[in-house]
PDB file of C-alpha atoms and ligand atoms in Angstrom:
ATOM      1  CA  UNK A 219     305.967  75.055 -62.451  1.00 52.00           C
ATOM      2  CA  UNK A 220     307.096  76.620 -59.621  1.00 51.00           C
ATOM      3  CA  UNK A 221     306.205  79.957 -57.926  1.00 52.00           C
ATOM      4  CA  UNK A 222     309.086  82.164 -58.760  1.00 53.00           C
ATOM      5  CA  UNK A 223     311.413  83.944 -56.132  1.00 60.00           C
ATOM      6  CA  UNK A 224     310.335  87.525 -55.040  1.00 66.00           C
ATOM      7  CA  UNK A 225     312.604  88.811 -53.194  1.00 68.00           C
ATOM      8  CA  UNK A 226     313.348  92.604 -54.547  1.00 91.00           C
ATOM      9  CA  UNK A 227     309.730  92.889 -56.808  1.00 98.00           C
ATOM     10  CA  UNK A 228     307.870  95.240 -56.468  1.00 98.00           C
ATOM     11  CA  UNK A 229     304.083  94.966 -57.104  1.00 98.00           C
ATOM     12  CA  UNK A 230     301.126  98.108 -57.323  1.00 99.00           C
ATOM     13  CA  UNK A 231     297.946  97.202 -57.106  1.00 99.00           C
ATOM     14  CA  UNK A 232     294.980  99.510 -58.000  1.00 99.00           C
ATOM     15  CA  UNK A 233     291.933 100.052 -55.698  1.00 98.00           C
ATOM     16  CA  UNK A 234     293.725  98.176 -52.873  1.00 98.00           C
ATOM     17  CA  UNK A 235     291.709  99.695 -50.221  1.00 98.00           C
ATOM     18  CA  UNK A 236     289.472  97.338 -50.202  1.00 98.00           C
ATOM     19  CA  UNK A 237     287.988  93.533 -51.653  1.00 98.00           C
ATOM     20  CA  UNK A 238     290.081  91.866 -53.582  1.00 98.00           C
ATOM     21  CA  UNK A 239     292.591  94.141 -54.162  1.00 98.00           C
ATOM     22  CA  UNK A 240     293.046  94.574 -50.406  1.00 98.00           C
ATOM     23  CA  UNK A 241     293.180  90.809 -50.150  1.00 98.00           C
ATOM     24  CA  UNK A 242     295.717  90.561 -53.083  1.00 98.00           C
ATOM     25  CA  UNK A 243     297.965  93.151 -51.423  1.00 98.00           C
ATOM     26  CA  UNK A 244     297.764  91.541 -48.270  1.00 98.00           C
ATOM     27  CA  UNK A 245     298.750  88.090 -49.910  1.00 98.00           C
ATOM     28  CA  UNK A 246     301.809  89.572 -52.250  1.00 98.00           C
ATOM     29  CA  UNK A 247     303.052  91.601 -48.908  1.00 98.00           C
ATOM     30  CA  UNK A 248     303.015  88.286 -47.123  1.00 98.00           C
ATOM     31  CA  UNK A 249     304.975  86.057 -50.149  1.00 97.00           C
ATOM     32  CA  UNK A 250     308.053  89.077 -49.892  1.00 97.00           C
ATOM     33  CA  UNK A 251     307.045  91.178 -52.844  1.00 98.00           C
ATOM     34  CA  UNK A 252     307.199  95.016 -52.227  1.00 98.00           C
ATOM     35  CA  UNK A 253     303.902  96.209 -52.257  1.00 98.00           C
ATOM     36  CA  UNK A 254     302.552  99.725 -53.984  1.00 98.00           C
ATOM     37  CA  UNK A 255     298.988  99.821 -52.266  1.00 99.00           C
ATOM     38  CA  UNK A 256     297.085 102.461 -54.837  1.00 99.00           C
ATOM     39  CA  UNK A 257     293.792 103.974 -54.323  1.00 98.00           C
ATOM     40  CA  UNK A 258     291.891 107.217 -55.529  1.00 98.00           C
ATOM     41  CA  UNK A 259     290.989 107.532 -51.768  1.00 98.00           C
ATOM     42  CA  UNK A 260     294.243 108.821 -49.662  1.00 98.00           C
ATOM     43  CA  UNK A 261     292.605 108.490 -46.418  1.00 98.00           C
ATOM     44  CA  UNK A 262     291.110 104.602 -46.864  1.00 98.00           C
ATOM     45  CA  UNK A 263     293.892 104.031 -49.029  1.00 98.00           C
ATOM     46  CA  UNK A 264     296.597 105.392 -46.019  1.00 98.00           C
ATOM     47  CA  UNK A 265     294.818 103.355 -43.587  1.00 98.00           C
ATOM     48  CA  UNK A 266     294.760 100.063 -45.661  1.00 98.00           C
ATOM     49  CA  UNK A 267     298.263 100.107 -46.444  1.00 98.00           C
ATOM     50  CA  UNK A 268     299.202 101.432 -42.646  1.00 98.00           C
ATOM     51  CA  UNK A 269     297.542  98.001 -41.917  1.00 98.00           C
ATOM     52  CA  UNK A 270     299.571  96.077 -43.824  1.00 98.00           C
ATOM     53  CA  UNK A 271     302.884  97.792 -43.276  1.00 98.00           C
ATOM     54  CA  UNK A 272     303.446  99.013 -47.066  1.00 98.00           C
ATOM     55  CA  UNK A 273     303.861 102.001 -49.423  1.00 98.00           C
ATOM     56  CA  UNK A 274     300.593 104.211 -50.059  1.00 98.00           C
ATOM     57  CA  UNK A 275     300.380 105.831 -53.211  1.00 98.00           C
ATOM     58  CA  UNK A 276     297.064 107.613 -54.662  1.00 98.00           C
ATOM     59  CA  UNK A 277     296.120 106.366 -58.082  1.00 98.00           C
ATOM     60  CA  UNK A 278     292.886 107.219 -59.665  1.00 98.00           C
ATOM     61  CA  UNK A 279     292.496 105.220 -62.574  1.00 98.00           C
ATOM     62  CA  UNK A 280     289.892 107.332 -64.462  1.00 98.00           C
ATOM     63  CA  UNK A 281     292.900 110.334 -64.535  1.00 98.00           C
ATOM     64  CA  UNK A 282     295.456 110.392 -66.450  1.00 98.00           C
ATOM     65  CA  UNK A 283     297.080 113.029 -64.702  1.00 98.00           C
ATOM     66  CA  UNK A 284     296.918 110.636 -61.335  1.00 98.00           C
ATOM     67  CA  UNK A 285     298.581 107.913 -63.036  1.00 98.00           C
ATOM     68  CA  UNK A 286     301.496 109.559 -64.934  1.00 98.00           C
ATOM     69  CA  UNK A 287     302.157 111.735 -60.865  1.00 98.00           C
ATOM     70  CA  UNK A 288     302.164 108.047 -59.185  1.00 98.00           C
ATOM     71  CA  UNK A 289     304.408 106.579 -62.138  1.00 98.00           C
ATOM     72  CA  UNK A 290     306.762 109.895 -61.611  1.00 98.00           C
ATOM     73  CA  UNK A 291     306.612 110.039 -57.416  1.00 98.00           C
ATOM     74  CA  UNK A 292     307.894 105.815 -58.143  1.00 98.00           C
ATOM     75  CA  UNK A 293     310.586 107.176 -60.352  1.00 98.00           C
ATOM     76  CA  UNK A 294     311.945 109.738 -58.352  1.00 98.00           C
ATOM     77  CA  UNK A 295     311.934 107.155 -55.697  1.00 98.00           C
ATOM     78  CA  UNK A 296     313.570 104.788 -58.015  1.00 97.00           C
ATOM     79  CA  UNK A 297     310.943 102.240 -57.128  1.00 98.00           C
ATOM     80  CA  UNK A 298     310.614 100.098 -60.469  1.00 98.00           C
ATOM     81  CA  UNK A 299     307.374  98.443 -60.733  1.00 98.00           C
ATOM     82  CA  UNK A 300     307.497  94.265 -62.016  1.00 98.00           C
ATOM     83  CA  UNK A 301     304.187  93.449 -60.931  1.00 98.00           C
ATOM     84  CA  UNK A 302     301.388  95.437 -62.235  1.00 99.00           C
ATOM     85  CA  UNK A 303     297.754  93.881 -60.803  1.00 99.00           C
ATOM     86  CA  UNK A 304     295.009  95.996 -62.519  1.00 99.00           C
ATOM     87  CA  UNK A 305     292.049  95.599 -60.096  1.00 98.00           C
ATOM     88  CA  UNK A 306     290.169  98.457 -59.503  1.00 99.00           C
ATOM     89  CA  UNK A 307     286.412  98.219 -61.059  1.00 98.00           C
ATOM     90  CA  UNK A 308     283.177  99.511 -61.117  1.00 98.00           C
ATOM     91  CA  UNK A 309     279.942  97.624 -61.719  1.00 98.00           C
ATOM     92  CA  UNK A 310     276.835  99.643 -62.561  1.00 94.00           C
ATOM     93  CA  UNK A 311     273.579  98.527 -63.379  1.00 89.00           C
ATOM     94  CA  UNK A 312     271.779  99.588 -66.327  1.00 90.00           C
ATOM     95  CA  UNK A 313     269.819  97.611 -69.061  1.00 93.00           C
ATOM     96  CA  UNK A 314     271.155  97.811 -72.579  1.00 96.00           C
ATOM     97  CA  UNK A 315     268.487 100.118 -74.450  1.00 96.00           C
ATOM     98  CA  UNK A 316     268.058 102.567 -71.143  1.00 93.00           C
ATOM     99  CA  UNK A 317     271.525 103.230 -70.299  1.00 93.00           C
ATOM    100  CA  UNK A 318     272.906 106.441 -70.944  1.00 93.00           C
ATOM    101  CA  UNK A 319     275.980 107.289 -72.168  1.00 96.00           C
ATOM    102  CA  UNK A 320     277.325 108.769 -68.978  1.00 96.00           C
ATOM    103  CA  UNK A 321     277.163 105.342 -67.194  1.00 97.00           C
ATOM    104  CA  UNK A 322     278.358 103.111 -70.367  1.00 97.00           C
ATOM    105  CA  UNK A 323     281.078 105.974 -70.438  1.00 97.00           C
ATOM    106  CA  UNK A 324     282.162 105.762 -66.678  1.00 98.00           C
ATOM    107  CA  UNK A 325     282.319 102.154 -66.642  1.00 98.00           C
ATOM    108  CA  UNK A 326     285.001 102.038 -69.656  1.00 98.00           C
ATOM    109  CA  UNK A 327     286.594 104.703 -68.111  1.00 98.00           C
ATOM    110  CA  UNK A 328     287.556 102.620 -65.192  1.00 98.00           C
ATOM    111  CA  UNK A 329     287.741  99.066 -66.237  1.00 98.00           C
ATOM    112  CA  UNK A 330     289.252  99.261 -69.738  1.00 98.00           C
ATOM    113  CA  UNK A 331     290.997 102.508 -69.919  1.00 98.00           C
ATOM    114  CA  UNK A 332     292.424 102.413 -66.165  1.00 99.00           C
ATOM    115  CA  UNK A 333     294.062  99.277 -67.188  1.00 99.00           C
ATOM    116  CA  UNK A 334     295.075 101.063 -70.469  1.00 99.00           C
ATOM    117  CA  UNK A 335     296.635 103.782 -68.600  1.00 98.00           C
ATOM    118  CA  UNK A 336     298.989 102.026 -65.872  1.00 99.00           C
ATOM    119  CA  UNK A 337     299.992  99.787 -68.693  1.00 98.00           C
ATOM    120  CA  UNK A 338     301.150 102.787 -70.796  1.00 98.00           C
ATOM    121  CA  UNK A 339     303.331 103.712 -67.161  1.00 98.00           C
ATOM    122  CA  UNK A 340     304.649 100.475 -66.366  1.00 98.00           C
ATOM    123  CA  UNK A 341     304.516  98.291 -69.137  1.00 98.00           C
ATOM    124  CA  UNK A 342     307.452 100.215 -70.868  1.00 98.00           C
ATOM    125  CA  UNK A 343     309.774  99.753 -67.590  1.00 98.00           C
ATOM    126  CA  UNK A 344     309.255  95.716 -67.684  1.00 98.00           C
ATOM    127  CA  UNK A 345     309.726  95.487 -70.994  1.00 98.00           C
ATOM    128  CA  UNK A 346     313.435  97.593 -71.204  1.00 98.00           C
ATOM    129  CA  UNK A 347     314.056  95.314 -68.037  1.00 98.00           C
ATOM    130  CA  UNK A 348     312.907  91.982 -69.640  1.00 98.00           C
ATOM    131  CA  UNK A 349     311.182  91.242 -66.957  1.00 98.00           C
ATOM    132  CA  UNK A 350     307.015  91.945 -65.559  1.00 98.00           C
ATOM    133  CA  UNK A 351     303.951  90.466 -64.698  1.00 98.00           C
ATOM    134  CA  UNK A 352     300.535  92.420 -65.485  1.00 99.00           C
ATOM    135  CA  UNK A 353     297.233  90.610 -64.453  1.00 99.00           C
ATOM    136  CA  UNK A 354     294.244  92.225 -65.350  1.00 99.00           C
ATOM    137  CA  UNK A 355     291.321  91.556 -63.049  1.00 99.00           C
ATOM    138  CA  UNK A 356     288.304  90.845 -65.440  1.00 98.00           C
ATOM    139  CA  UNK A 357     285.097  88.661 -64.981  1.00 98.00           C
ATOM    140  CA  UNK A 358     283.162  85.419 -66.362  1.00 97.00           C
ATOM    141  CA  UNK A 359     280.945  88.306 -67.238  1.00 97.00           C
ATOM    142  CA  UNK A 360     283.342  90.066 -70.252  1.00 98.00           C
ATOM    143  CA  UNK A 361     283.364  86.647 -71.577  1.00 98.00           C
ATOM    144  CA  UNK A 362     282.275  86.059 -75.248  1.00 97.00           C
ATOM    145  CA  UNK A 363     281.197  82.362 -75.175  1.00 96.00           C
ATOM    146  CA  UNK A 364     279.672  82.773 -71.970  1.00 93.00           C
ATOM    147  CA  UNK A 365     277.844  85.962 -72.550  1.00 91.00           C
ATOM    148  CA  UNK A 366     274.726  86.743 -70.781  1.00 92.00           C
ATOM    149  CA  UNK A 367     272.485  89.954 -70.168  1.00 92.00           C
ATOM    150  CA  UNK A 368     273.811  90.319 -67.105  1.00 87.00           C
ATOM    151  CA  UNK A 369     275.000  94.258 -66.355  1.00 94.00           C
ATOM    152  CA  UNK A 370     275.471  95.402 -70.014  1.00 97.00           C
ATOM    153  CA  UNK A 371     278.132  97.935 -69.704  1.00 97.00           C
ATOM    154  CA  UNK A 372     280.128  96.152 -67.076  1.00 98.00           C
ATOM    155  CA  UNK A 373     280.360  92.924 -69.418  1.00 97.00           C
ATOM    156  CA  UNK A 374     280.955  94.860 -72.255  1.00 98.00           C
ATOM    157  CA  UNK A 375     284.184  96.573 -70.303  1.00 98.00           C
ATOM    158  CA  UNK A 376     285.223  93.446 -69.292  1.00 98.00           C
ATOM    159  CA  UNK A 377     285.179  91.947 -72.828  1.00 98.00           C
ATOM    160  CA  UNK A 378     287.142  94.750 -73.720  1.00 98.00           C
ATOM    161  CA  UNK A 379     289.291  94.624 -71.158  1.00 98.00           C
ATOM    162  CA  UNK A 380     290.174  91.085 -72.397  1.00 98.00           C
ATOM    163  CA  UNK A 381     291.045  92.272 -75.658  1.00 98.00           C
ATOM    164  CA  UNK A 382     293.631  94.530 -74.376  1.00 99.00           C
ATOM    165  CA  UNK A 383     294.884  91.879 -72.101  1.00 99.00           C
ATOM    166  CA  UNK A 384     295.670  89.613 -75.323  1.00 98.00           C
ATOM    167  CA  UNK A 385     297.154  93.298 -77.042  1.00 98.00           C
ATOM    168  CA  UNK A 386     299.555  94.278 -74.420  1.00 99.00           C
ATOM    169  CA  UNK A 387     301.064  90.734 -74.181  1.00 98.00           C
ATOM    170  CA  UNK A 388     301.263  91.143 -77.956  1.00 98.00           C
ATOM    171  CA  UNK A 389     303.266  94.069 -77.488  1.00 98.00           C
ATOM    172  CA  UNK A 390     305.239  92.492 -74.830  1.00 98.00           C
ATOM    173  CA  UNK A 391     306.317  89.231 -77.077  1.00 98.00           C
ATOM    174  CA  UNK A 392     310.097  89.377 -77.513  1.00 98.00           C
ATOM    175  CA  UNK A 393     310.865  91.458 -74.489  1.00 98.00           C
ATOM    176  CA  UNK A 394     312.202  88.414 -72.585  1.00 98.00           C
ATOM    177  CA  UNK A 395     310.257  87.380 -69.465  1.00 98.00           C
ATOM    178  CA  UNK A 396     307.020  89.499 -69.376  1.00 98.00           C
ATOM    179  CA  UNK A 397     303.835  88.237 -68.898  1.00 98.00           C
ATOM    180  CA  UNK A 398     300.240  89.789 -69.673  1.00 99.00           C
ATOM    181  CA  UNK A 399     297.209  88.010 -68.115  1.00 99.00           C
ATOM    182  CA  UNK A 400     293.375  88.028 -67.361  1.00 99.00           C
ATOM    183  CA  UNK A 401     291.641  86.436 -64.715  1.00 98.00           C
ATOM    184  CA  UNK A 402     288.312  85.779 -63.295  1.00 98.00           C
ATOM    185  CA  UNK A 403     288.015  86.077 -59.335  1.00 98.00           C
ATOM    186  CA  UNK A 404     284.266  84.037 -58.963  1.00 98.00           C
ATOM    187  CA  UNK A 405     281.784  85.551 -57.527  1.00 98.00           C
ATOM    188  CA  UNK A 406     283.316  87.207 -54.403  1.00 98.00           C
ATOM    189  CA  UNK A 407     282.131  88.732 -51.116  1.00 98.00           C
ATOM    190  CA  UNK A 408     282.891  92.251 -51.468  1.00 98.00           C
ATOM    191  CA  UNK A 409     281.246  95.432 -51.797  1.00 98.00           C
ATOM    192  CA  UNK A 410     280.792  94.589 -55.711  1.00 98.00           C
ATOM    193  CA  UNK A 411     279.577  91.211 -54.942  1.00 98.00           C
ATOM    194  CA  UNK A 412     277.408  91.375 -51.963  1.00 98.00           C
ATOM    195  CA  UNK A 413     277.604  89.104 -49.118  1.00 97.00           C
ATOM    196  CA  UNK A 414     275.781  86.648 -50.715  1.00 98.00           C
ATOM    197  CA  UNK A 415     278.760  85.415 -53.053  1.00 98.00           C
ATOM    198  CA  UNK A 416     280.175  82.640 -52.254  1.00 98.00           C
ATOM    199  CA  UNK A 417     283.185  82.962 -52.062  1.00 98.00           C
ATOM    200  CA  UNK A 418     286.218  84.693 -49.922  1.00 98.00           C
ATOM    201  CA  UNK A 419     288.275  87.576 -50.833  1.00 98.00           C
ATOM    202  CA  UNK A 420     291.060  85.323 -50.234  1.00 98.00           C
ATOM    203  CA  UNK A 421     289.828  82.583 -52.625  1.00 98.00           C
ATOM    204  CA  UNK A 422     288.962  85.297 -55.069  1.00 98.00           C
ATOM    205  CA  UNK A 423     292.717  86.464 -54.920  1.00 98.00           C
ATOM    206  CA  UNK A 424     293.867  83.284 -55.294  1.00 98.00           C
ATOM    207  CA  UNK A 425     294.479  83.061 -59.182  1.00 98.00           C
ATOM    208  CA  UNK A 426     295.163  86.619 -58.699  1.00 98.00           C
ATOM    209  CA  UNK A 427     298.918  85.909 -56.952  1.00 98.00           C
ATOM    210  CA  UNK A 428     299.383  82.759 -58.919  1.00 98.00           C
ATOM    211  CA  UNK A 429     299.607  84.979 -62.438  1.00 98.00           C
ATOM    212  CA  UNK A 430     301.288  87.951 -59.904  1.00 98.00           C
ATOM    213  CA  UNK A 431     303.884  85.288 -59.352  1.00 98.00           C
ATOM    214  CA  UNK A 432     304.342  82.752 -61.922  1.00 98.00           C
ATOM    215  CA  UNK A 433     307.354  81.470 -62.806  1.00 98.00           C
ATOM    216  CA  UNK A 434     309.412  82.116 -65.997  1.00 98.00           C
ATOM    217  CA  UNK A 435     307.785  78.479 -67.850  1.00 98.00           C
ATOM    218  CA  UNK A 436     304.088  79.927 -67.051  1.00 98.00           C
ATOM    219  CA  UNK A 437     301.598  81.317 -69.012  1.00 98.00           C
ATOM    220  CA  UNK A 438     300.944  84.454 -71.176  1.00 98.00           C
ATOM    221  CA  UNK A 439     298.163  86.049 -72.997  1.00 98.00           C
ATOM    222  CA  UNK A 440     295.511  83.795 -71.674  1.00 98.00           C
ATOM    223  CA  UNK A 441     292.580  84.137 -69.483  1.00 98.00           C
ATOM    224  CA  UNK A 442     292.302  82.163 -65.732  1.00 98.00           C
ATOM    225  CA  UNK A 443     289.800  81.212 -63.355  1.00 98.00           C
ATOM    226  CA  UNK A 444     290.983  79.139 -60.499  1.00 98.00           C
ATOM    227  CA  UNK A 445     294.550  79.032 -61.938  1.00 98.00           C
ATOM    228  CA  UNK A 446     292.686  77.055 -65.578  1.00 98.00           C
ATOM    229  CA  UNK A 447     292.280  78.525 -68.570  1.00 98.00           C
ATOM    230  CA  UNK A 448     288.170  79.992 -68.849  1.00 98.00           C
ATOM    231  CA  UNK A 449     286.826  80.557 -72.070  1.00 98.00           C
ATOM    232  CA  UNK A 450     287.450  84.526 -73.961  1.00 98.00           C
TER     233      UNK A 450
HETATM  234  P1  NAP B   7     284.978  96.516 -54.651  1.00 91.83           P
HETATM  235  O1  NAP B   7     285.030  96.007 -53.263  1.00 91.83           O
HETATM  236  O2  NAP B   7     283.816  97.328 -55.093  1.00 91.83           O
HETATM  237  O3  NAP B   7     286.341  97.312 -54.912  1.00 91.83           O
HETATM  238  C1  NAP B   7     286.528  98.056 -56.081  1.00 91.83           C
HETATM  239  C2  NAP B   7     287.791  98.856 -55.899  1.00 91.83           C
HETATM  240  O4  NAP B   7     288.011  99.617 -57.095  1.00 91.83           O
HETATM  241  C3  NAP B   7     287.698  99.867 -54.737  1.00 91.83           C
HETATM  242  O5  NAP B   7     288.940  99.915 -54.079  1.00 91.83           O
HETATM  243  C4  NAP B   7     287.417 101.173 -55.458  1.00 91.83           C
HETATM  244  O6  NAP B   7     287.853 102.326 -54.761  1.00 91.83           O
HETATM  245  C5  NAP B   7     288.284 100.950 -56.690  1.00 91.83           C
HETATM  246  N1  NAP B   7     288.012 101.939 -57.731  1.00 91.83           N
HETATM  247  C6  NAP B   7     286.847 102.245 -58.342  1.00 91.83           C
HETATM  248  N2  NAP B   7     287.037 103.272 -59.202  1.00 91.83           N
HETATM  249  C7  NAP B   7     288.354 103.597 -59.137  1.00 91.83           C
HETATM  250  C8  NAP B   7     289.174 104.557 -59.776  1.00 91.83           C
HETATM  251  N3  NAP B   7     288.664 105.429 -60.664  1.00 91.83           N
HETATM  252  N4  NAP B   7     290.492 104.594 -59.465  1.00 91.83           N
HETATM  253  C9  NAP B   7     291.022 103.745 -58.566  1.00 91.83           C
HETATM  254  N5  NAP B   7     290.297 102.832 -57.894  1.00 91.83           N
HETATM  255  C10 NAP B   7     288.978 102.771 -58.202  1.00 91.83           C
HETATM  256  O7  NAP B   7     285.052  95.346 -55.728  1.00 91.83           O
HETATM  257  P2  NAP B   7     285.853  93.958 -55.789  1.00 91.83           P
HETATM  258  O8  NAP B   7     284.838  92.894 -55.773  1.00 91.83           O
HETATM  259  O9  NAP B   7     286.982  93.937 -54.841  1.00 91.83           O
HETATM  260  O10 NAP B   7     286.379  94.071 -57.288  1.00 91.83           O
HETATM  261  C11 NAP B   7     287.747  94.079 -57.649  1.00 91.83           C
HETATM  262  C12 NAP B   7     287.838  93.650 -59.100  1.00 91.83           C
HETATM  263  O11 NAP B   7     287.321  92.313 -59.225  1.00 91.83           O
HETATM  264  C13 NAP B   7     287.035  94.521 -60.061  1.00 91.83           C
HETATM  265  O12 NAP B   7     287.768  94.750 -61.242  1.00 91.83           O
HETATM  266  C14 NAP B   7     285.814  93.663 -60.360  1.00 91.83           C
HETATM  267  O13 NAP B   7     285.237  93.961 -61.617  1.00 91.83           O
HETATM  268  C15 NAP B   7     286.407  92.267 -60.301  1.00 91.83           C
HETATM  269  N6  NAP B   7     285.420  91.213 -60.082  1.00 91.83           N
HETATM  270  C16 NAP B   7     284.755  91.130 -58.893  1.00 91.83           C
HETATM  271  C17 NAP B   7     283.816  90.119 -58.710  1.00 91.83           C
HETATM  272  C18 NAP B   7     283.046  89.946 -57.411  1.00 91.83           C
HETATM  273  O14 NAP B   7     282.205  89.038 -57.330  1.00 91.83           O
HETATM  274  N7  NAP B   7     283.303  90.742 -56.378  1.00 91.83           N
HETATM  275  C19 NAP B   7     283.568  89.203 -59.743  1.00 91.83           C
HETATM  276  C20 NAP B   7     284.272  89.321 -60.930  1.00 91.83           C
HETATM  277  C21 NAP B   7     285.203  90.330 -61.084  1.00 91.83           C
HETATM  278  P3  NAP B   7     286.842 103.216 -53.857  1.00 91.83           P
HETATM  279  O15 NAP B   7     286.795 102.554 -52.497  1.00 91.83           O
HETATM  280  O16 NAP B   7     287.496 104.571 -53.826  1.00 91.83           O
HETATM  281  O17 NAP B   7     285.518 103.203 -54.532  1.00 91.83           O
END
């Protein structure tokens, strides 16, 4: 299995101003994809992608409004999405019985409707043009079998987010070469992890731009840590 060709793709990637999304950018930049550097920041997201010598666009993920103005300003542009990396995340704390609604509410918000959203942009184009990659940026943490009672609402967001990782390559099945996955990054040194984690933002992006870029005989509808299949 062989990393595809990607000359003339074109990959956004939400909350690239910093971590791992920054990372992936950097990393999909450097193997020839176009990159769409999104964040709901314009001024870190402007400087991030001025680093790296690619196309700014603001995206908050918690608006819909934001994502359907991105999706248009790409159109009008005629810049086609084939890569869609859904990364951006928030992880609050909260035990299960105290939390309040606000916080449970927030975190779906972002991590399981954000993804929902850009999806409902770009999915559609990649599946008219038989051809797309989404990877969803989950955790160990939404998984099922390895549940623990580790940051409630995030987990539960992440589970969720799983679900609609297996539903949108459901809806992609039959639309020729489009591929819907999840991954886990490890426990990585960003903001979200602290600089305790052990690992790098590149080794957290790692599986990242292996699903990004997988060739036509890879996989779909699963869910990845360090390119193997981890348990739902
Ligand atoms: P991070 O450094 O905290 O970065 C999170 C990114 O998400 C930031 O760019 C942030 O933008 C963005 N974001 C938050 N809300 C947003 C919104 N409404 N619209 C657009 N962007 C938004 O965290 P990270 O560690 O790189 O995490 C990236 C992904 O990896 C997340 O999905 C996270 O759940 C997952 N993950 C991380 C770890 C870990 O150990 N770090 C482990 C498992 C999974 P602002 O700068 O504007 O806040």
């Amino acid at each position: 299995m062989e990393a595809m060709d990607t000359d003339d793709l074109t990959a956004l990637i939400t909350g690239a101003n910093r971590g791992i999304g920054l990372e992936a950018a950097r990393r999909l930049a450097h193997a020839g994809l176009n990159v769409v550097l999104t964040a709901r920041d314009p001024d870190a997201g402007e400087a991030a992608a001025g680093e790296l010598g690619v196309r700014f666009e603001r995206l908050d993920v918690s608006d819909d409004d934001s994502v359907r103005d991105c999706a248009r300003r790409l159109e009008r542009d005629r810049v086609t999405v084939d890569v869609l990396v859904n990364n951006a995340g928030v992880l609050q704390s909260g035990r299960i019985l105290d939390m309040n609604d606000e916080l449970m509410r927030h975190t779906l918000e972002v991590n399981l409707l954000g993804p929902l959203r850009t999806a409902r942009a770009f999915l559609p184009g990649m599946l008219d043009r038989g051809y797309g990659r989404v990877v969803n940026v989950s955790s160990g943490s939404g998984s099922l079998t390895e549940a623990s009672a580790y940051s409630p609402a995030y987990s539960i967001s992440k589970a969720a987010l799983n679900m609609l990782t297996r539903q949108l390559a459901f809806a992609a099945e039959g639309h020729g070469d489009v591929k819907v996955n999840a991954m886990c990054p490890g426990w990585v040194r960003t903001d979200m992890g602290g600089q305790s984690a052990p690992r790098s933002p590149e080794e957290g992006a790692d599986t990242l731009v292996w699903l990004a870029t997988l060739p036509a005989d890879g996989p779909t509808n699963g869910f990845f840590r360090d390119r193997r299949p981890a348990a739902w």
